[in-house]
XYZ file of C-alpha atoms in Angstrom:
545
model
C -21.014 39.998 26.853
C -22.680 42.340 24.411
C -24.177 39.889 21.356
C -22.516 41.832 18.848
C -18.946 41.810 20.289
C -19.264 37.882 21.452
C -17.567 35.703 19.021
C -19.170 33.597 16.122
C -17.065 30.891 17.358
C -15.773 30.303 20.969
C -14.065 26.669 21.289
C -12.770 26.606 24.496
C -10.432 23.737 26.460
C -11.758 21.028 23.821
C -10.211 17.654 23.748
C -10.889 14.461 21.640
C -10.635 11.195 22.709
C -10.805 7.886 20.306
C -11.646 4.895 22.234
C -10.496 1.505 20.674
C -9.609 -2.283 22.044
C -6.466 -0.909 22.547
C -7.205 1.550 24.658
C -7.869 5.453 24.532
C -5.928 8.065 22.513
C -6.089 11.619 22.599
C -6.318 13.293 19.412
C -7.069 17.206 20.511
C -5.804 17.619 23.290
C -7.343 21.131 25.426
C -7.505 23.522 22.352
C -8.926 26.787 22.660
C -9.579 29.303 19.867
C -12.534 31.609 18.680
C -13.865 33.110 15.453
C -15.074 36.822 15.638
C -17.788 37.654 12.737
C -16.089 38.110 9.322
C -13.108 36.847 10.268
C -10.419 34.039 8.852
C -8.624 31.840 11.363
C -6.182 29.005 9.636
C -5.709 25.929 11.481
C -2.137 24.795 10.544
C 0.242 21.762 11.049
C 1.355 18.970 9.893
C -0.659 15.014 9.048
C -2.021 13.760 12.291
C -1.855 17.288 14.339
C -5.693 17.237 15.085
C -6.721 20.029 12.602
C -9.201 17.917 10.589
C -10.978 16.586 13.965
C -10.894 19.675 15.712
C -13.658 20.883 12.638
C -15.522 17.754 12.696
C -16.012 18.138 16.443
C -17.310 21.793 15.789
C -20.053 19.928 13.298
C -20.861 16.475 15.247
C -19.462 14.577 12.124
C -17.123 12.690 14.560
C -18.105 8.695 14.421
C -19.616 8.969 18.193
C -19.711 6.742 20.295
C -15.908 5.638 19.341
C -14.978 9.316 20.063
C -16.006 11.865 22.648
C -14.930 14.963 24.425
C -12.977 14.522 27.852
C -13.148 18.264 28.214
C -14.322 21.484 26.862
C -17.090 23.667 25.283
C -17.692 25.113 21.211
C -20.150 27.713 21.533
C -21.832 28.884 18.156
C -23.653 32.505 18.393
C -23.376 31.709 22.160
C -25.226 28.419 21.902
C -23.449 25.531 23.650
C -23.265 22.628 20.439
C -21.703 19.796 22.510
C -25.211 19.415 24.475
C -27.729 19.934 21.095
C -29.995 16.520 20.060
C -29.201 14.963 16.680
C -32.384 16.979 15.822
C -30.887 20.190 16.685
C -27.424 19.657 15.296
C -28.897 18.972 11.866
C -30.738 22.431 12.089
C -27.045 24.125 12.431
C -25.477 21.814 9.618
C -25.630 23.462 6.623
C -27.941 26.323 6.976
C -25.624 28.095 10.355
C -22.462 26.138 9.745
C -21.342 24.536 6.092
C -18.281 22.525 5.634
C -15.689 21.634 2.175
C -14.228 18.571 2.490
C -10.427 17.745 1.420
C -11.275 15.818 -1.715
C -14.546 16.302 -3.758
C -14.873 13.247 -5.649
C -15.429 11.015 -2.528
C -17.674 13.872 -1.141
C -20.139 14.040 -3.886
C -22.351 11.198 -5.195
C -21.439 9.428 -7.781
C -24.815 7.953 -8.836
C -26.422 11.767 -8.335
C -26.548 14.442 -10.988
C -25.101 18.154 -9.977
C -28.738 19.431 -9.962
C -30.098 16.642 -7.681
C -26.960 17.206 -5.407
C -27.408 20.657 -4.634
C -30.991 21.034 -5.213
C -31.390 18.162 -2.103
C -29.523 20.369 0.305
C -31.688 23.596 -0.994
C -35.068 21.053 -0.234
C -33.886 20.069 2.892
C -32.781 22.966 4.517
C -35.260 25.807 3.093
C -37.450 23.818 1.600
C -36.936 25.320 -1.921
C -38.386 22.836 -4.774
C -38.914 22.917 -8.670
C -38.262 26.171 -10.685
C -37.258 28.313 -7.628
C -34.775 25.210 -6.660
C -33.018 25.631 -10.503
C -32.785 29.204 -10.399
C -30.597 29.050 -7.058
C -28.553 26.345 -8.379
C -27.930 27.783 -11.646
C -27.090 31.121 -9.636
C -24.943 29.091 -7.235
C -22.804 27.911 -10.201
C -22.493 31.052 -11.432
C -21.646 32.527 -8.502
C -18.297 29.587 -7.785
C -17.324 30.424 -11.779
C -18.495 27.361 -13.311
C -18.652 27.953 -16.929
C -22.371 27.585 -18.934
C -23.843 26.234 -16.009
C -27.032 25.079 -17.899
C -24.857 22.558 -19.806
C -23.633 21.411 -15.961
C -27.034 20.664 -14.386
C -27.137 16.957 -15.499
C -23.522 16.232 -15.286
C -22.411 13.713 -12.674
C -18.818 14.353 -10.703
C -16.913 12.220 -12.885
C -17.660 14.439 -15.616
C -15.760 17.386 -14.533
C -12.406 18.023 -13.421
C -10.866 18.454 -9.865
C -11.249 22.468 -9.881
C -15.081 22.248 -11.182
C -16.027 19.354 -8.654
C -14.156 21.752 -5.571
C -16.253 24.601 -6.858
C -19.682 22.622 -7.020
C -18.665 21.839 -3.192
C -18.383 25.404 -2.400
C -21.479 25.930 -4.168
C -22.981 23.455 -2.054
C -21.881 24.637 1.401
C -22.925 28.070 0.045
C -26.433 27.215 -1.080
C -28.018 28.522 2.648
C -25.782 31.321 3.087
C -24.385 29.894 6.189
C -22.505 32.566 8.787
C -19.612 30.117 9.330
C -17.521 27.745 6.373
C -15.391 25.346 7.475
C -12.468 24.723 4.585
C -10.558 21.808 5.209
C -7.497 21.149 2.812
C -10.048 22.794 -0.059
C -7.173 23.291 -2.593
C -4.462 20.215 -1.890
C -5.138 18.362 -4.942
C -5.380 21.391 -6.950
C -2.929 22.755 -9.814
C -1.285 26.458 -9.022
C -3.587 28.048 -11.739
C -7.190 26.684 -10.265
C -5.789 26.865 -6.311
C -5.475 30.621 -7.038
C -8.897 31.341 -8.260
C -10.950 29.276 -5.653
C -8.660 30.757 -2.965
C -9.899 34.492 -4.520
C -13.676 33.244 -4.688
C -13.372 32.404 -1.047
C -12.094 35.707 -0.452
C -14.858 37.006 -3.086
C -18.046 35.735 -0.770
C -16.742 36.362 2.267
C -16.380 39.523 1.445
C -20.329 39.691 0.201
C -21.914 37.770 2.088
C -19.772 38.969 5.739
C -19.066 35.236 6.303
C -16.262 33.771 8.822
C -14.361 31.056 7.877
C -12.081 28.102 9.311
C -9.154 27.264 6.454
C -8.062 23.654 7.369
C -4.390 23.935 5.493
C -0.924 22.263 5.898
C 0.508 24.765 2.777
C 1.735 28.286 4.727
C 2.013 30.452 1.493
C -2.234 30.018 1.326
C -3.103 31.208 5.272
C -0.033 34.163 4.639
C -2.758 34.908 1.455
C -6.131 34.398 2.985
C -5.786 34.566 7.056
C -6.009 37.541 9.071
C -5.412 34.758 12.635
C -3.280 31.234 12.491
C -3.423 28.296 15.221
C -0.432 25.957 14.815
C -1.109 22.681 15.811
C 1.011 20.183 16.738
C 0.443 16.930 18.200
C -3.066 17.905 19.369
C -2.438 20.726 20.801
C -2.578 24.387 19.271
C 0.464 25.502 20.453
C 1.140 29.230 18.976
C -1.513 31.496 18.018
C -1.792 34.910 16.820
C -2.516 37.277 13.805
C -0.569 35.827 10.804
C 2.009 38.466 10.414
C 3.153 38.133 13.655
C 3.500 34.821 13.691
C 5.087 33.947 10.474
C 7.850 37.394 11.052
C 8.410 36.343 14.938
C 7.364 32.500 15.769
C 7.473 32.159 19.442
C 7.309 28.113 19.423
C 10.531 25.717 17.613
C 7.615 23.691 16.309
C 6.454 27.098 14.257
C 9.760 28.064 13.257
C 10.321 24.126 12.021
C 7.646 24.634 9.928
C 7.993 28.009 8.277
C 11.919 26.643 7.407
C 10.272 23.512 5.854
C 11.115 24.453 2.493
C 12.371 21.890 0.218
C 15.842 23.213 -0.923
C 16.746 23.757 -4.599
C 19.484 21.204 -5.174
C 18.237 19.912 -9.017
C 20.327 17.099 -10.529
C 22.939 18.861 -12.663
C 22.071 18.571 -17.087
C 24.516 16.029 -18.028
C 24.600 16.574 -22.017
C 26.830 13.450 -22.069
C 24.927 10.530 -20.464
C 22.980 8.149 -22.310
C 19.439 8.914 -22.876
C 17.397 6.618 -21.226
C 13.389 7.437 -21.927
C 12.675 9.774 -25.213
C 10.009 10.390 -27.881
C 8.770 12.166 -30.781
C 5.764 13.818 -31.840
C 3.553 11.451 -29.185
C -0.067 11.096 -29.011
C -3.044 9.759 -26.905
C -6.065 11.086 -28.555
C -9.402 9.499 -26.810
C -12.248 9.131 -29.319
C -15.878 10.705 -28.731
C -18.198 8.392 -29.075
C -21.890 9.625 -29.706
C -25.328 8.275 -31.167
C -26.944 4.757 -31.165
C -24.637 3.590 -33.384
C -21.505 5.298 -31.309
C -19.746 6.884 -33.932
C -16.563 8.323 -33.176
C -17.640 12.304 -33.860
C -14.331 13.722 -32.148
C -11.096 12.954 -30.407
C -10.070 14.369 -27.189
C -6.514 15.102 -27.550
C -5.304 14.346 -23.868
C -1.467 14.620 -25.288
C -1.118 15.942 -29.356
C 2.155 15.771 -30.376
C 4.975 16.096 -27.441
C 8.530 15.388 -27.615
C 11.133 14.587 -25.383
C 14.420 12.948 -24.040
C 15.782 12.796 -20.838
C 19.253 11.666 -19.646
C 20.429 9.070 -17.328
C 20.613 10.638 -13.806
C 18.652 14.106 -15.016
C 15.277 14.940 -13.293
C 12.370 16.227 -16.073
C 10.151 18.403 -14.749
C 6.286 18.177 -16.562
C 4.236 21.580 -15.043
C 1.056 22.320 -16.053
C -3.020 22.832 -15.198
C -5.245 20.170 -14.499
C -6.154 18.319 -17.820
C -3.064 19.448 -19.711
C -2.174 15.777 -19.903
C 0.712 15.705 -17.761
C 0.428 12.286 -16.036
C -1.110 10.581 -19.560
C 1.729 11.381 -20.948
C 3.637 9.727 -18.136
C 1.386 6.450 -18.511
C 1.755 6.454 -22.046
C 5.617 6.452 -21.407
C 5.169 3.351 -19.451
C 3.185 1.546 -22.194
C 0.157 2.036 -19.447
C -1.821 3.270 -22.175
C -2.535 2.961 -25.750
C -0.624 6.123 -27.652
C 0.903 6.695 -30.873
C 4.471 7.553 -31.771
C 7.764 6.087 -31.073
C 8.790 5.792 -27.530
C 12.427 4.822 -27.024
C 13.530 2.834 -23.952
C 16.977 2.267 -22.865
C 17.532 2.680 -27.092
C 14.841 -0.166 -27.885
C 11.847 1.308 -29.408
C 9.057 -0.138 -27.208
C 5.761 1.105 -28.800
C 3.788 -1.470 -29.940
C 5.464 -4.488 -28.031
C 3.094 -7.103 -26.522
C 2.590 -7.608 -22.817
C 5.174 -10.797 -22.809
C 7.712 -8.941 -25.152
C 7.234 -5.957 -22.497
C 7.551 -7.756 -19.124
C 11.698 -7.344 -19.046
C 11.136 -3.677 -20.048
C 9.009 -3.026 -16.586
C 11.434 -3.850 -13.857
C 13.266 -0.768 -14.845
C 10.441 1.302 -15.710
C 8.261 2.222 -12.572
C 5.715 4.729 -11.197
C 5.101 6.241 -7.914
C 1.297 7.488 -7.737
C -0.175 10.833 -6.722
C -2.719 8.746 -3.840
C -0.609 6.156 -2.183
C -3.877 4.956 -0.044
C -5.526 4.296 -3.313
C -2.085 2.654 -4.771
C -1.773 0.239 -1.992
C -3.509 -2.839 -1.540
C -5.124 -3.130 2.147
C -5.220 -6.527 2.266
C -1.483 -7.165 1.717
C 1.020 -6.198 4.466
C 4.057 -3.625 3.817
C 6.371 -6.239 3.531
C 4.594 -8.287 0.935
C 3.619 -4.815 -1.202
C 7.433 -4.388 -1.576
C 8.221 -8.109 -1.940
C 5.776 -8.226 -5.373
C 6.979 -6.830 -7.819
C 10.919 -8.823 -7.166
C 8.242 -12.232 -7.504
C 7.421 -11.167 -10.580
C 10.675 -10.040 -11.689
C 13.466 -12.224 -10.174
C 11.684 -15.374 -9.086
C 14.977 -16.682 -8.954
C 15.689 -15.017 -5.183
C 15.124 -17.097 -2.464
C 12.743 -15.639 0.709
C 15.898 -14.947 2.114
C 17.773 -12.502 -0.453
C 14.065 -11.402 -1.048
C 13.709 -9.911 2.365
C 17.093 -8.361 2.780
C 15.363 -6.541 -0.439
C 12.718 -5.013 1.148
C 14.646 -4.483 4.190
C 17.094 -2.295 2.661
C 14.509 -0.785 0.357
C 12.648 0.548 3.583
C 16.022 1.934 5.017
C 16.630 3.288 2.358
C 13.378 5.458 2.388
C 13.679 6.169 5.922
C 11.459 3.428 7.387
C 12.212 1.221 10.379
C 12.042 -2.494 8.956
C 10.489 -3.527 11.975
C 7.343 -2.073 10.294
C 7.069 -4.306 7.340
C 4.789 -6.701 8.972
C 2.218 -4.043 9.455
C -0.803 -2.729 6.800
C -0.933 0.488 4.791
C -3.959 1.479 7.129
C -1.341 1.946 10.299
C 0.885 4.731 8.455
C 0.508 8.411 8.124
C 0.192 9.938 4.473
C 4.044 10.827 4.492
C 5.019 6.819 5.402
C 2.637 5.711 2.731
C 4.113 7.624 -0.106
C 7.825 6.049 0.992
C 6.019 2.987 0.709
C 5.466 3.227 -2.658
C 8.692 4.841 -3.524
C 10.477 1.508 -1.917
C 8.484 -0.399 -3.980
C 9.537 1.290 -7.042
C 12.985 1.268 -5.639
C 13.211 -2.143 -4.886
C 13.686 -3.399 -8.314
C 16.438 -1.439 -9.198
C 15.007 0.564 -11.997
C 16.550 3.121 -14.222
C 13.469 5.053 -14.793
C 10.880 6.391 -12.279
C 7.373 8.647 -13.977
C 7.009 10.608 -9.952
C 3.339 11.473 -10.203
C 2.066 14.189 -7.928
C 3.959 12.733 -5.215
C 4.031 15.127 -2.693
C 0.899 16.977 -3.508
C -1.089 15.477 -0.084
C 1.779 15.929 1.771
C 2.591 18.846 4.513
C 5.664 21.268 4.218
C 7.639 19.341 6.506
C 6.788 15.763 4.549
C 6.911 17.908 1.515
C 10.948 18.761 2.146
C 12.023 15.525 3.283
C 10.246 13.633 0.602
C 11.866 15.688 -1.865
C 15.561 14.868 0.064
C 14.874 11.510 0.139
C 13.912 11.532 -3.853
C 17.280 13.445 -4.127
C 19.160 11.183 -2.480
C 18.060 7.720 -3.965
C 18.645 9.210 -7.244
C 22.381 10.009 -6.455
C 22.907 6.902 -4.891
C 20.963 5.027 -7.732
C 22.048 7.101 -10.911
C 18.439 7.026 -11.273
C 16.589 9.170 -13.949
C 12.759 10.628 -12.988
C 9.781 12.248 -15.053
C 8.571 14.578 -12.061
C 4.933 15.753 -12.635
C 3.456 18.059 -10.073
C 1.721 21.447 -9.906
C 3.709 22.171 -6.541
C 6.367 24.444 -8.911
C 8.962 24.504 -5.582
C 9.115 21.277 -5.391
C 10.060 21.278 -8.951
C 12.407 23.742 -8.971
C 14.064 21.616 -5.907
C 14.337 18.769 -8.013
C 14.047 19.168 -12.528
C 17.477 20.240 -14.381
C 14.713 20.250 -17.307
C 11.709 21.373 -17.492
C 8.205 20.888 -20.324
C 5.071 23.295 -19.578
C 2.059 21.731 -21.283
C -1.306 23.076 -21.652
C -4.387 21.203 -23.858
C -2.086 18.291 -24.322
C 0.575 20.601 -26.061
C 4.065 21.055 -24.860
C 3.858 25.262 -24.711
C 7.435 25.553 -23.345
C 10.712 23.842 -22.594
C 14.178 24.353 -21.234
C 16.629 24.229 -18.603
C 14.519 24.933 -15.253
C 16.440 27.691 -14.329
C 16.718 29.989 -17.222
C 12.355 28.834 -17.435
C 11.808 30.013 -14.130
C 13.857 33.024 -14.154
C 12.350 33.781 -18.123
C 9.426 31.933 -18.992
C 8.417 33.398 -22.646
C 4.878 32.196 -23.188
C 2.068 34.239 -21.602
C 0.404 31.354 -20.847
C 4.096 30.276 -18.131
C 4.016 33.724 -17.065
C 0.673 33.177 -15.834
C 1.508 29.864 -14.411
C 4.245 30.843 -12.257
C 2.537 33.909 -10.974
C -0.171 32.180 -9.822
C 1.824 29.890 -8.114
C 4.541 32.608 -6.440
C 2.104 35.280 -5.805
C 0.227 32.253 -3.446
C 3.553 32.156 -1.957
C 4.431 35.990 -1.326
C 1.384 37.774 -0.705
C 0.634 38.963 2.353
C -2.530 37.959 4.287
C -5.755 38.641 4.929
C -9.539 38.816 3.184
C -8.065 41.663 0.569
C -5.430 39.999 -0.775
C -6.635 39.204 -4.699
């Protein structure tokens, strides 16, 4: 085959296996797809289809010897990489092949400065030290759209948000100019506003720099925007493939049509001006102070939420929309008494602010909070059963182990969980089983408030639509009342009667969700909801802006 017409990338019958005390499990199962020079292929499908280790195989980042490859062959530039030495495989990491992981902050070193981060892969790879070494970096950062990149050299990744940590990893995988990126999930943790512009850098350097890339994605609207080929994959095996108009105006396979109809439906909780208000507050802040100098002197305040107001009704879903930093979920903790704020905050028509912890404890079993990372929320020491069981010790100590487990029994049917399951550890669940988790352990205690926070953000369409049916549901059958804070605008749409935009800890915008969606007045919403629909509309491939 003529070198220029071969493909970058030619994976061909691959398999993975996964070899534990158990026995063996197949997680790819005899995949074949290629990469021609320039070119964007998605790999799509839902948690646990084999996308993620289908990449890792390409690299050698699998944790060999526990897996290995039954079958198959990923050629690179025509160069077989299954039979290369460690030695060899390094060479191809990160100067021919670069990869951006899901989630940045566990990616990048905590203990390591920007500068040191990026400048080590420079050193190792092209041996570029010193003043050349700063000069790339600083025209790396540039490059990804970090802002005053000077002032960035000697921050560490706590320092900066979730859009500037994703950029410093694209920086990073970009710093050897690399002929192939592999993306996986680069944009799932990302607000609307910030998904958009790293999805149009992508598109920006690929253009320049004639790079392919492999976009690891469960969300459809970003391969329709960014793709010219999709691979479905679906239990470890791609099963349809083709260029992305064709498959997403005529699917072939049910699995592909499943997942383009995965749409979670807009069926919001009606207003009801009558019912009692159950959480409000007025004129709320959480200012954090800057401290600076020997002395630490409080020279400023960052004002994480200045001044919001709100109610919301018994049975009504509030939607809180809004970039990264705008202070959505502090304002959702400082509801909760989580965190120190100022202003009233009115409970169930008792003003709680200022309350001590004992004086608070009655308060919490009907005030709870399902987190954005249910991994992180749940403890991996304690089984399913006992997670759920906690908070009715706490609570109702009165119940006897009896009455306690028909709790968490019907608390896990209830979420759509077999029982049976409850002696198990958070470990042995997919993503989508682990958020249900935590919503039956909200749910258990009965409560008549629930701050939702980024709960379907990780998850894939099809999770995505039954998480928001199951959310629907418990709150008819429940009568109960939700602050719903996500970036993910459809799933708010599905779900808020109301609806606050905030931006730099300001409330920008409020009113009924659908006169906001179909009129948003502030530039600033205009330019929120763009972002997020155009993601959703436009049509594919390395042009689309």
């Amino acid at each position: 085959m003529d070198v220029l017409n071969q493909p970058l990338l030619d994976v061909r019958d691959l398999s993975v296996a996964f070899h534990q005390p158990s026995g063996q499990s197949i997680a790819v199962d005899h995949i074949s797809f290629e990469i021609k020079r320039g070119e964007c292929v998605a790999l799509v499908g839902e948690s646990g289809s084999g996308k993620s280790v289908s990449a890792l195989s390409i690299l050698r980042l699998l944790p060999y010897p526990t897996a290995s490859h039954p079958s198959g062959s990923i050629r690179f530039k025509g160069r077989e990489l299954l039979n290369l030495s460690e030695h060899e495989i390094r060479s191809v990491r990160g100067n021919d092949i670069s990869i951006i992981f899901q989630e940045p902050m566990t990616s990048l070193n905590p203990l390591h400065t920007i500068e040191s981060q990026i400048g080590e892969i420079l050193q190792l790879h092209g041996g570029v030290r010193g003043d050349k070494a700063r000069a790339r970096i600083l025209q790396l950062l540039t490059q990804v759209g970090i802002p005053e990149p000077e002032t960035r050299l000697g921050s560490y990744p706590h320092q900066l948000s979730g859009g500037q940590r994703q950029r410093v990893m694209i920086a990073m995988a970009l710093a050897n100019e690399p002929d192939l990126l592999i993306a996986d999930e680069p944009t799932t943790a990302l607000d609307v506003t910030v998904q958009a512009q790293i999805l149009a850098l992508l598109a920006e350097i690929r253009a320049r720099l004639g790079m392919s890339l492999l976009f690891i994605t469960h969300d459809l609207g970003i391969v329709r925007r960014i793709a010219d080929v999709v691979c479905v994959m679906h239990n470890g095996k791609i099963v349809e493939q083709g260029p992305v108009e064709q498959v997403f105006t005529a699917p072939q396979h049910p699995y592909t049509r499943a997942l383009l109809a995965a749409e979670p439906k807009p069926d919001p909780a009606p207003p009801r001006p009558d019912a009692p208000v159950v959480m409000s507050t007025d004129d709320l802040k959480v200012w954090f102070p800057i401290k600076r100098g020997l002395m630490r002197k409080t020279v400023g305040h960052i004002k994480a939420v200045d001044g919001v107001s709100l109610s919301v009704r018994r049975g009504e879903t509030l939607g809180v929309v809004g970039e990264s930093g705008s202070g959505k979920t502090t304002l959702g903790l400082a509801l909760l008494r989580l965190i120190s704020s100022d202003g009233p905050i009115v409970f169930l028509s008792k003003n709680i602010q200022g309350l001590k912890f004992k004086a608070m404890r009655p308060f919490r079993r009907d005030m709870q909070i399902v987190f954005q990372d249910p991994f992180g929320a749940l403890s991996p020491r304690m089984s399913v059963g006992d997670i759920v069981a906690e908070g009715l010790s706490v609570h109702q100590p009165s119940l006897s182990q009896e009455q306690r487990d028909a709790r968490v029994v019907k608390a896990l049917q209830d979420v759509g969980l077999d029982p049976a399951t409850r002696f198990r550890y958070p470990h042995e669940f997919s993503g989508g089983q682990r958020q249900r988790i935590s919503i039956a352990r909200a749910a258990v205690l009965e409560p008549s408030f629930v701050v939702l926070d980024e709960p379907t953000s990780a998850l894939d369409m099809l999770f995505q639509a039954q998480m928001v049916d199951l959310l629907r549901d418990l709150q008819r059958k429940r009568d109960l009342t939700y602050l719903f804070i996500s970036h993910d605008l459809r799933v708010v749409a599905s779900l808020a009667s109301h609806l606050i935009v905030m931006r730099h800890g300001k409330v920008v915008e409020e009113g009924e969700a659908s006169e906001l969606f179909a009129q948003p007045k502030t530039d600033y919403t205009r330019a929120l909801f763009a972002a997020a629909f155009r993601i959703e509309t436009e049509p594919g491939g390395a042009a689309a802006q």
